[in-house]
PDB file of C-alpha atoms and ligand atoms in Angstrom:
ATOM      1  CA  MET A   1     -55.506 -23.523 203.502  1.00  0.00           C
ATOM      2  CA  VAL A   2     -55.010 -22.555 207.130  1.00  0.00           C
ATOM      3  CA  HIS A   3     -57.774 -22.676 209.713  1.00  0.00           C
ATOM      4  CA  PHE A   4     -57.265 -20.662 212.871  1.00  0.00           C
ATOM      5  CA  VAL A   5     -59.386 -22.514 215.406  1.00  0.00           C
ATOM      6  CA  GLY A   6     -60.392 -21.558 218.929  1.00  0.00           C
ATOM      7  CA  ALA A   7     -59.869 -24.612 221.127  1.00  0.00           C
ATOM      8  CA  GLY A   8     -62.108 -23.330 223.918  1.00  0.00           C
ATOM      9  CA  PRO A   9     -61.076 -22.790 227.523  1.00  0.00           C
ATOM     10  CA  GLY A  10     -59.954 -26.318 228.348  1.00  0.00           C
ATOM     11  CA  ALA A  11     -62.660 -28.993 228.505  1.00  0.00           C
ATOM     12  CA  PRO A  12     -62.259 -30.786 225.166  1.00  0.00           C
ATOM     13  CA  ASP A  13     -66.003 -30.861 224.493  1.00  0.00           C
ATOM     14  CA  LEU A  14     -66.138 -27.061 224.589  1.00  0.00           C
ATOM     15  CA  ILE A  15     -64.604 -26.723 221.125  1.00  0.00           C
ATOM     16  CA  THR A  16     -67.150 -25.833 218.418  1.00  0.00           C
ATOM     17  CA  LEU A  17     -68.503 -28.540 216.100  1.00  0.00           C
ATOM     18  CA  ARG A  18     -66.794 -26.746 213.220  1.00  0.00           C
ATOM     19  CA  GLY A  19     -63.480 -26.645 215.070  1.00  0.00           C
ATOM     20  CA  ALA A  20     -63.672 -30.367 215.910  1.00  0.00           C
ATOM     21  CA  GLU A  21     -64.481 -31.207 212.283  1.00  0.00           C
ATOM     22  CA  LEU A  22     -61.454 -29.238 211.104  1.00  0.00           C
ATOM     23  CA  LEU A  23     -59.197 -31.000 213.637  1.00  0.00           C
ATOM     24  CA  ARG A  24     -60.414 -34.382 212.318  1.00  0.00           C
ATOM     25  CA  ALA A  25     -59.679 -33.346 208.742  1.00  0.00           C
ATOM     26  CA  ALA A  26     -56.319 -31.625 209.379  1.00  0.00           C
ATOM     27  CA  ASP A  27     -53.086 -32.807 207.740  1.00  0.00           C
ATOM     28  CA  CYS A  28     -51.139 -30.657 210.186  1.00  0.00           C
ATOM     29  CA  ILE A  29     -52.016 -29.119 213.567  1.00  0.00           C
ATOM     30  CA  ILE A  30     -49.916 -26.387 215.124  1.00  0.00           C
ATOM     31  CA  TYR A  31     -51.261 -26.046 218.669  1.00  0.00           C
ATOM     32  CA  ALA A  32     -50.522 -23.587 221.465  1.00  0.00           C
ATOM     33  CA  GLY A  33     -49.176 -26.290 223.770  1.00  0.00           C
ATOM     34  CA  SER A  34     -48.899 -24.126 226.867  1.00  0.00           C
ATOM     35  CA  LEU A  35     -52.701 -23.857 227.191  1.00  0.00           C
ATOM     36  CA  VAL A  36     -54.531 -26.059 224.677  1.00  0.00           C
ATOM     37  CA  ASN A  37     -55.841 -29.286 226.212  1.00  0.00           C
ATOM     38  CA  PRO A  38     -53.796 -32.112 224.604  1.00  0.00           C
ATOM     39  CA  ALA A  39     -56.936 -34.298 224.680  1.00  0.00           C
ATOM     40  CA  LEU A  40     -58.101 -32.360 221.589  1.00  0.00           C
ATOM     41  CA  LEU A  41     -55.187 -33.777 219.624  1.00  0.00           C
ATOM     42  CA  GLY A  42     -56.889 -37.160 220.017  1.00  0.00           C
ATOM     43  CA  LEU A  43     -59.271 -36.030 217.263  1.00  0.00           C
ATOM     44  CA  ALA A  44     -56.415 -35.838 214.749  1.00  0.00           C
ATOM     45  CA  LYS A  45     -55.841 -38.382 211.972  1.00  0.00           C
ATOM     46  CA  THR A  46     -53.090 -40.885 212.815  1.00  0.00           C
ATOM     47  CA  ASP A  47     -50.807 -39.436 210.134  1.00  0.00           C
ATOM     48  CA  CYS A  48     -51.487 -35.799 211.075  1.00  0.00           C
ATOM     49  CA  ALA A  49     -48.301 -33.790 211.667  1.00  0.00           C
ATOM     50  CA  LEU A  50     -48.344 -32.170 215.132  1.00  0.00           C
ATOM     51  CA  TYR A  51     -46.336 -29.131 216.189  1.00  0.00           C
ATOM     52  CA  ASN A  52     -46.321 -27.396 219.564  1.00  0.00           C
ATOM     53  CA  SER A  53     -46.102 -23.663 218.908  1.00  0.00           C
ATOM     54  CA  ALA A  54     -45.019 -23.003 222.514  1.00  0.00           C
ATOM     55  CA  GLU A  55     -41.574 -24.162 221.379  1.00  0.00           C
ATOM     56  CA  MET A  56     -41.594 -22.275 218.083  1.00  0.00           C
ATOM     57  CA  THR A  57     -41.081 -18.764 216.757  1.00  0.00           C
ATOM     58  CA  LEU A  58     -43.473 -17.043 214.341  1.00  0.00           C
ATOM     59  CA  GLU A  59     -40.960 -17.743 211.570  1.00  0.00           C
ATOM     60  CA  GLN A  60     -40.927 -21.465 212.390  1.00  0.00           C
ATOM     61  CA  VAL A  61     -44.741 -21.588 212.455  1.00  0.00           C
ATOM     62  CA  LEU A  62     -44.840 -19.913 209.041  1.00  0.00           C
ATOM     63  CA  ALA A  63     -42.190 -22.274 207.659  1.00  0.00           C
ATOM     64  CA  VAL A  64     -44.305 -25.292 208.671  1.00  0.00           C
ATOM     65  CA  ILE A  65     -47.418 -23.747 207.108  1.00  0.00           C
ATOM     66  CA  ARG A  66     -45.566 -22.975 203.861  1.00  0.00           C
ATOM     67  CA  ARG A  67     -44.295 -26.549 203.635  1.00  0.00           C
ATOM     68  CA  GLN A  68     -47.805 -27.913 204.130  1.00  0.00           C
ATOM     69  CA  GLU A  69     -49.264 -25.500 201.579  1.00  0.00           C
ATOM     70  CA  LYS A  70     -46.691 -26.521 198.951  1.00  0.00           C
ATOM     71  CA  GLN A  71     -47.942 -30.089 199.334  1.00  0.00           C
ATOM     72  CA  GLY A  72     -51.558 -28.944 199.077  1.00  0.00           C
ATOM     73  CA  LYS A  73     -52.257 -29.823 202.733  1.00  0.00           C
ATOM     74  CA  ASN A  74     -54.570 -28.340 205.333  1.00  0.00           C
ATOM     75  CA  THR A  75     -53.215 -26.797 208.526  1.00  0.00           C
ATOM     76  CA  VAL A  76     -55.139 -26.073 211.712  1.00  0.00           C
ATOM     77  CA  ARG A  77     -53.578 -23.399 213.896  1.00  0.00           C
ATOM     78  CA  LEU A  78     -55.120 -24.211 217.256  1.00  0.00           C
ATOM     79  CA  HIS A  79     -55.297 -21.377 219.770  1.00  0.00           C
ATOM     80  CA  THR A  80     -56.652 -21.478 223.308  1.00  0.00           C
ATOM     81  CA  GLY A  81     -60.046 -19.953 224.081  1.00  0.00           C
ATOM     82  CA  ASP A  82     -60.968 -17.657 221.216  1.00  0.00           C
ATOM     83  CA  PRO A  83     -58.092 -16.692 218.919  1.00  0.00           C
ATOM     84  CA  CYS A  84     -59.095 -13.006 218.924  1.00  0.00           C
ATOM     85  CA  LEU A  85     -57.940 -12.412 222.498  1.00  0.00           C
ATOM     86  CA  TYR A  86     -54.180 -12.374 223.139  1.00  0.00           C
ATOM     87  CA  GLY A  87     -53.811 -14.952 220.370  1.00  0.00           C
ATOM     88  CA  ALA A  88     -51.105 -13.255 218.272  1.00  0.00           C
ATOM     89  CA  ILE A  89     -53.141 -14.147 215.177  1.00  0.00           C
ATOM     90  CA  ARG A  90     -52.905 -10.800 213.423  1.00  0.00           C
ATOM     91  CA  GLU A  91     -49.179 -11.164 212.714  1.00  0.00           C
ATOM     92  CA  GLN A  92     -49.785 -14.657 211.345  1.00  0.00           C
ATOM     93  CA  MET A  93     -52.664 -13.500 209.157  1.00  0.00           C
ATOM     94  CA  ASP A  94     -50.663 -10.575 207.785  1.00  0.00           C
ATOM     95  CA  ALA A  95     -47.771 -12.909 206.948  1.00  0.00           C
ATOM     96  CA  LEU A  96     -50.176 -15.346 205.263  1.00  0.00           C
ATOM     97  CA  ASP A  97     -51.656 -12.478 203.230  1.00  0.00           C
ATOM     98  CA  ALA A  98     -48.156 -11.574 202.066  1.00  0.00           C
ATOM     99  CA  LEU A  99     -47.563 -15.210 201.099  1.00  0.00           C
ATOM    100  CA  HIS A 100     -50.974 -15.428 199.369  1.00  0.00           C
ATOM    101  CA  ILE A 101     -51.956 -18.338 201.599  1.00  0.00           C
ATOM    102  CA  PRO A 102     -55.712 -18.410 202.288  1.00  0.00           C
ATOM    103  CA  TYR A 103     -57.037 -18.771 205.818  1.00  0.00           C
ATOM    104  CA  GLN A 104     -60.189 -18.565 207.884  1.00  0.00           C
ATOM    105  CA  ASP A 105     -60.853 -17.959 211.570  1.00  0.00           C
ATOM    106  CA  VAL A 106     -63.123 -20.264 213.561  1.00  0.00           C
ATOM    107  CA  PRO A 107     -64.133 -18.786 216.911  1.00  0.00           C
ATOM    108  CA  GLY A 108     -63.972 -20.589 220.222  1.00  0.00           C
ATOM    109  CA  VAL A 109     -65.284 -20.217 223.752  1.00  0.00           C
ATOM    110  CA  SER A 110     -62.964 -17.771 225.478  1.00  0.00           C
ATOM    111  CA  SER A 111     -61.724 -18.527 228.971  1.00  0.00           C
ATOM    112  CA  PHE A 112     -63.547 -15.420 230.208  1.00  0.00           C
ATOM    113  CA  CYS A 113     -66.792 -17.204 229.334  1.00  0.00           C
ATOM    114  CA  GLY A 114     -65.505 -20.422 230.911  1.00  0.00           C
ATOM    115  CA  ALA A 115     -64.685 -18.520 234.107  1.00  0.00           C
ATOM    116  CA  ALA A 116     -68.166 -16.952 234.297  1.00  0.00           C
ATOM    117  CA  ALA A 117     -69.659 -20.419 233.843  1.00  0.00           C
ATOM    118  CA  ALA A 118     -67.447 -21.797 236.623  1.00  0.00           C
ATOM    119  CA  LEU A 119     -68.890 -19.159 238.964  1.00  0.00           C
ATOM    120  CA  ASN A 120     -72.464 -19.346 237.594  1.00  0.00           C
ATOM    121  CA  ALA A 121     -72.046 -15.611 237.121  1.00  0.00           C
ATOM    122  CA  GLU A 122     -73.459 -12.989 234.767  1.00  0.00           C
ATOM    123  CA  TYR A 123     -71.043 -10.163 233.978  1.00  0.00           C
ATOM    124  CA  THR A 124     -73.715  -7.687 232.840  1.00  0.00           C
ATOM    125  CA  LEU A 125     -76.278  -7.217 235.591  1.00  0.00           C
ATOM    126  CA  PRO A 126     -78.862  -4.393 235.426  1.00  0.00           C
ATOM    127  CA  GLY A 127     -78.157  -1.806 238.084  1.00  0.00           C
ATOM    128  CA  VAL A 128     -74.624  -3.145 238.564  1.00  0.00           C
ATOM    129  CA  SER A 129     -72.597  -3.016 235.352  1.00  0.00           C
ATOM    130  CA  GLN A 130     -73.426  -3.160 231.669  1.00  0.00           C
ATOM    131  CA  SER A 131     -69.803  -3.262 230.545  1.00  0.00           C
ATOM    132  CA  VAL A 132     -67.041  -5.826 230.695  1.00  0.00           C
ATOM    133  CA  ILE A 133     -63.488  -4.551 230.565  1.00  0.00           C
ATOM    134  CA  ILE A 134     -61.086  -7.190 229.305  1.00  0.00           C
ATOM    135  CA  THR A 135     -57.514  -6.233 230.022  1.00  0.00           C
ATOM    136  CA  ARG A 136     -54.176  -7.273 231.495  1.00  0.00           C
ATOM    137  CA  LEU A 137     -51.249  -5.842 233.401  1.00  0.00           C
ATOM    138  CA  ALA A 138     -48.184  -5.008 231.365  1.00  0.00           C
ATOM    139  CA  GLY A 139     -45.680  -7.829 231.345  1.00  0.00           C
ATOM    140  CA  ARG A 140     -43.087  -8.185 228.615  1.00  0.00           C
ATOM    141  CA  THR A 141     -45.884  -6.907 226.377  1.00  0.00           C
ATOM    142  CA  PRO A 142     -46.315  -3.226 227.200  1.00  0.00           C
ATOM    143  CA  VAL A 143     -49.721  -1.654 227.857  1.00  0.00           C
ATOM    144  CA  ARG A 144     -50.380   1.987 226.868  1.00  0.00           C
ATOM    145  CA  SER A 145     -50.606   4.229 229.933  1.00  0.00           C
ATOM    146  CA  ALA A 146     -54.113   5.328 228.842  1.00  0.00           C
ATOM    147  CA  GLU A 147     -55.167   1.698 229.355  1.00  0.00           C
ATOM    148  CA  SER A 148     -53.409   1.174 232.678  1.00  0.00           C
ATOM    149  CA  LEU A 149     -55.305  -1.028 235.097  1.00  0.00           C
ATOM    150  CA  ALA A 150     -55.634   1.873 237.553  1.00  0.00           C
ATOM    151  CA  SER A 151     -57.246   4.104 234.908  1.00  0.00           C
ATOM    152  CA  LEU A 152     -59.618   1.398 233.632  1.00  0.00           C
ATOM    153  CA  ALA A 153     -60.512   0.660 237.252  1.00  0.00           C
ATOM    154  CA  ARG A 154     -61.980   4.157 237.548  1.00  0.00           C
ATOM    155  CA  HIS A 155     -65.109   2.935 235.771  1.00  0.00           C
ATOM    156  CA  GLY A 156     -66.000   0.439 238.485  1.00  0.00           C
ATOM    157  CA  ALA A 157     -67.343  -1.827 235.722  1.00  0.00           C
ATOM    158  CA  THR A 158     -67.032  -5.608 235.557  1.00  0.00           C
ATOM    159  CA  MET A 159     -63.399  -6.447 234.889  1.00  0.00           C
ATOM    160  CA  VAL A 160     -61.762  -9.575 233.533  1.00  0.00           C
ATOM    161  CA  ILE A 161     -58.000  -9.504 233.871  1.00  0.00           C
ATOM    162  CA  PHE A 162     -55.969 -11.906 231.750  1.00  0.00           C
ATOM    163  CA  LEU A 163     -52.275 -12.838 231.948  1.00  0.00           C
ATOM    164  CA  SER A 164     -51.740 -11.243 235.350  1.00  0.00           C
ATOM    165  CA  ALA A 165     -52.205 -13.992 237.947  1.00  0.00           C
ATOM    166  CA  GLY A 166     -48.473 -13.878 238.675  1.00  0.00           C
ATOM    167  CA  MET A 167     -48.749 -10.206 239.693  1.00  0.00           C
ATOM    168  CA  LEU A 168     -51.682 -10.223 242.097  1.00  0.00           C
ATOM    169  CA  ALA A 169     -50.192  -7.637 244.453  1.00  0.00           C
ATOM    170  CA  GLN A 170     -49.801  -5.142 241.582  1.00  0.00           C
ATOM    171  CA  VAL A 171     -53.310  -5.937 240.345  1.00  0.00           C
ATOM    172  CA  GLN A 172     -54.702  -5.284 243.824  1.00  0.00           C
ATOM    173  CA  THR A 173     -52.873  -1.960 244.168  1.00  0.00           C
ATOM    174  CA  ALA A 174     -53.993  -0.755 240.740  1.00  0.00           C
ATOM    175  CA  LEU A 175     -57.619  -1.735 241.330  1.00  0.00           C
ATOM    176  CA  LEU A 176     -57.679   0.171 244.622  1.00  0.00           C
ATOM    177  CA  GLN A 177     -56.470   3.289 242.798  1.00  0.00           C
ATOM    178  CA  GLY A 178     -59.724   3.131 240.823  1.00  0.00           C
ATOM    179  CA  ALA A 179     -63.358   2.887 241.872  1.00  0.00           C
ATOM    180  CA  TYR A 180     -63.107  -0.425 243.695  1.00  0.00           C
ATOM    181  CA  THR A 181     -62.811  -0.673 247.469  1.00  0.00           C
ATOM    182  CA  PRO A 182     -61.107  -3.359 249.539  1.00  0.00           C
ATOM    183  CA  ASP A 183     -64.585  -4.917 249.964  1.00  0.00           C
ATOM    184  CA  THR A 184     -65.419  -5.129 246.238  1.00  0.00           C
ATOM    185  CA  PRO A 185     -65.896  -8.805 245.446  1.00  0.00           C
ATOM    186  CA  ALA A 186     -63.378 -10.579 243.242  1.00  0.00           C
ATOM    187  CA  ALA A 187     -62.522 -14.105 242.185  1.00  0.00           C
ATOM    188  CA  ILE A 188     -59.507 -15.877 240.787  1.00  0.00           C
ATOM    189  CA  VAL A 189     -60.418 -18.740 238.476  1.00  0.00           C
ATOM    190  CA  TYR A 190     -57.617 -21.172 237.669  1.00  0.00           C
ATOM    191  CA  LYS A 191     -57.954 -23.429 234.632  1.00  0.00           C
ATOM    192  CA  ALA A 192     -61.666 -22.818 234.158  1.00  0.00           C
ATOM    193  CA  THR A 193     -63.448 -25.904 232.740  1.00  0.00           C
ATOM    194  CA  TRP A 194     -60.385 -28.171 233.187  1.00  0.00           C
ATOM    195  CA  PRO A 195     -60.689 -31.058 235.682  1.00  0.00           C
ATOM    196  CA  GLU A 196     -58.184 -29.239 237.915  1.00  0.00           C
ATOM    197  CA  GLU A 197     -60.226 -26.003 237.895  1.00  0.00           C
ATOM    198  CA  LYS A 198     -59.862 -23.990 241.110  1.00  0.00           C
ATOM    199  CA  ILE A 199     -61.881 -21.006 242.279  1.00  0.00           C
ATOM    200  CA  ALA A 200     -60.741 -18.543 244.928  1.00  0.00           C
ATOM    201  CA  ARG A 201     -63.540 -16.141 245.830  1.00  0.00           C
ATOM    202  CA  CYS A 202     -62.232 -13.104 247.646  1.00  0.00           C
ATOM    203  CA  THR A 203     -62.351  -9.308 247.641  1.00  0.00           C
ATOM    204  CA  VAL A 204     -60.117  -6.746 245.987  1.00  0.00           C
ATOM    205  CA  GLY A 205     -58.447  -6.184 249.370  1.00  0.00           C
ATOM    206  CA  THR A 206     -57.590  -9.875 249.732  1.00  0.00           C
ATOM    207  CA  LEU A 207     -56.685 -10.730 246.120  1.00  0.00           C
ATOM    208  CA  ALA A 208     -52.970 -11.273 246.643  1.00  0.00           C
ATOM    209  CA  GLU A 209     -53.348 -13.202 249.871  1.00  0.00           C
ATOM    210  CA  SER A 210     -56.151 -15.391 248.438  1.00  0.00           C
ATOM    211  CA  GLY A 211     -54.139 -16.235 245.332  1.00  0.00           C
ATOM    212  CA  ALA A 212     -51.155 -17.181 247.467  1.00  0.00           C
ATOM    213  CA  ALA A 213     -53.312 -19.287 249.813  1.00  0.00           C
ATOM    214  CA  ALA A 214     -54.828 -21.151 246.837  1.00  0.00           C
ATOM    215  CA  GLY A 215     -51.395 -21.542 245.215  1.00  0.00           C
ATOM    216  CA  ILE A 216     -52.544 -19.808 242.012  1.00  0.00           C
ATOM    217  CA  CYS A 217     -49.971 -17.846 240.041  1.00  0.00           C
ATOM    218  CA  LYS A 218     -50.699 -18.682 236.389  1.00  0.00           C
ATOM    219  CA  THR A 219     -53.353 -19.897 233.922  1.00  0.00           C
ATOM    220  CA  ALA A 220     -55.973 -17.932 235.780  1.00  0.00           C
ATOM    221  CA  LEU A 221     -58.331 -15.040 235.292  1.00  0.00           C
ATOM    222  CA  ILE A 222     -58.998 -12.341 237.843  1.00  0.00           C
ATOM    223  CA  LEU A 223     -62.623 -11.247 237.897  1.00  0.00           C
ATOM    224  CA  VAL A 224     -63.604  -8.075 239.693  1.00  0.00           C
ATOM    225  CA  GLY A 225     -66.799  -6.212 240.361  1.00  0.00           C
ATOM    226  CA  ASP A 226     -70.165  -6.052 242.054  1.00  0.00           C
ATOM    227  CA  PHE A 227     -71.576  -8.597 239.601  1.00  0.00           C
ATOM    228  CA  LEU A 228     -70.253 -11.019 242.240  1.00  0.00           C
ATOM    229  CA  SER A 229     -72.440  -9.364 244.947  1.00  0.00           C
ATOM    230  CA  PRO A 230     -75.985 -10.471 245.725  1.00  0.00           C
ATOM    231  CA  ALA A 231     -77.657  -7.163 244.739  1.00  0.00           C
ATOM    232  CA  TYR A 232     -78.923  -6.376 241.241  1.00  0.00           C
ATOM    233  CA  GLU A 233     -82.127  -5.312 239.457  1.00  0.00           C
ATOM    234  CA  ARG A 234     -84.233  -7.803 237.548  1.00  0.00           C
ATOM    235  CA  SER A 235     -84.212  -7.562 233.755  1.00  0.00           C
ATOM    236  CA  LYS A 236     -86.728  -5.526 231.758  1.00  0.00           C
ATOM    237  CA  LEU A 237     -86.696  -8.211 229.077  1.00  0.00           C
ATOM    238  CA  TYR A 238     -88.568 -10.731 231.248  1.00  0.00           C
ATOM    239  CA  ASP A 239     -90.570  -8.237 233.321  1.00  0.00           C
ATOM    240  CA  PRO A 240     -94.339  -9.038 232.985  1.00  0.00           C
ATOM    241  CA  ALA A 241     -95.111  -5.292 232.770  1.00  0.00           C
ATOM    242  CA  PHE A 242     -92.684  -4.675 229.922  1.00  0.00           C
ATOM    243  CA  THR A 243     -93.662  -4.898 226.242  1.00  0.00           C
ATOM    244  CA  THR A 244     -91.066  -6.214 223.802  1.00  0.00           C
ATOM    245  CA  GLY A 245     -91.124  -6.888 220.059  1.00  0.00           C
ATOM    246  CA  PHE A 246     -92.246 -10.435 220.874  1.00  0.00           C
ATOM    247  CA  ARG A 247     -94.621 -10.048 223.825  1.00  0.00           C
ATOM    248  CA  LYS A 248     -97.288  -7.598 225.075  1.00  0.00           C
ATOM    249  CA  GLY A 249     -96.617  -6.518 228.653  1.00  0.00           C
ATOM    250  CA  SER A 250     -99.321  -6.144 231.296  1.00  0.00           C
ATOM    251  CA  GLY A 251     -98.237  -2.642 232.229  1.00  0.00           C
ATOM    252  CA  GLU A 252     -98.741  -0.921 228.863  1.00  0.00           C
TER     253      GLU A 252
HETATM  254  N1  SAH B 301     -57.322 -16.606 223.690  1.00  0.00           N
HETATM  255  C1  SAH B 301     -57.412 -17.004 225.079  1.00  0.00           C
HETATM  256  C2  SAH B 301     -56.505 -16.202 225.978  1.00  0.00           C
HETATM  257  C3  SAH B 301     -55.031 -16.472 225.754  1.00  0.00           C
HETATM  258  S1  SAH B 301     -53.992 -15.548 226.816  1.00  0.00           S
HETATM  259  C4  SAH B 301     -58.874 -16.946 225.525  1.00  0.00           C
HETATM  260  O1  SAH B 301     -59.738 -16.517 224.757  1.00  0.00           O
HETATM  261  O2  SAH B 301     -59.147 -17.369 226.637  1.00  0.00           O
HETATM  262  C5  SAH B 301     -53.650 -16.694 228.085  1.00  0.00           C
HETATM  263  C6  SAH B 301     -54.314 -16.296 229.374  1.00  0.00           C
HETATM  264  O3  SAH B 301     -55.691 -16.602 229.290  1.00  0.00           O
HETATM  265  C7  SAH B 301     -53.838 -17.017 230.629  1.00  0.00           C
HETATM  266  O4  SAH B 301     -52.691 -16.417 231.168  1.00  0.00           O
HETATM  267  C8  SAH B 301     -55.013 -16.852 231.531  1.00  0.00           C
HETATM  268  O5  SAH B 301     -55.067 -15.541 232.064  1.00  0.00           O
HETATM  269  C9  SAH B 301     -56.161 -16.987 230.558  1.00  0.00           C
HETATM  270  N2  SAH B 301     -56.675 -18.362 230.446  1.00  0.00           N
HETATM  271  C10 SAH B 301     -56.641 -19.171 229.370  1.00  0.00           C
HETATM  272  N3  SAH B 301     -57.300 -20.326 229.612  1.00  0.00           N
HETATM  273  C11 SAH B 301     -57.777 -20.226 230.877  1.00  0.00           C
HETATM  274  C12 SAH B 301     -58.599 -21.048 231.703  1.00  0.00           C
HETATM  275  N4  SAH B 301     -59.069 -22.217 231.271  1.00  0.00           N
HETATM  276  N5  SAH B 301     -58.923 -20.597 232.931  1.00  0.00           N
HETATM  277  C13 SAH B 301     -58.499 -19.391 233.385  1.00  0.00           C
HETATM  278  N6  SAH B 301     -57.735 -18.571 232.648  1.00  0.00           N
HETATM  279  C14 SAH B 301     -57.391 -18.972 231.415  1.00  0.00           C
END
């Protein structure tokens, strides 16, 4: 059996209890070595086979899994953050289906949650934005023109931009083609929840220069929107005047 496991954003104690249990029990761990914190491999049994998928192709990953399955062994496929975002899990799952190898997916804390925590921020503030757009600039992986950063930026919603810290000037230009202004607050969060975490708070107009000044060009998220401004409306949920399914409000 194969367990796809979300490793969390970096800090080793941010993996789920289920994920940690599976790492302890694994006969084989194939980990995304470019981003997974190697400290998590310390949970593995001493005779656990370890493979760094950063140096492997999909075919090589599948060959390792098939070998383990033939011997009746358990494999953990350890992905950074949550496997469902930019994890390339679908192609692995489809191949496993074709091979009749069973698998399950164990979620993890995505780096976009780690980055919000690093900033003590809430992405969905009443009166500011109730939507979070998770996206990226095209790199070697193309992005459909309907999802271009400039077109998504027209919404002026909270934005979390993955895989684009090496292209800050292009990110800045695209954002300014949308609803954001040079004064819209932004932040670049490098290695959220790792000991070497770095935060560069800036504005859309100073994104590129702030990233360069902080020396950040990879393993970072770009966060954009007025959720980083001081102004917002308080929630209805905890408003004394507001009645909910659990509490009678004073105003009604
Ligand atoms: N599945 C992962 C994302 C993998 S794509 C998740 O849920 O987080 C890899 C990209 O994620 C990086 O280029 C970077 O943009 C972002 N990333 C991953 N870990 C990060 C971290 N700890 N801090 C900031 N960005 C991170």
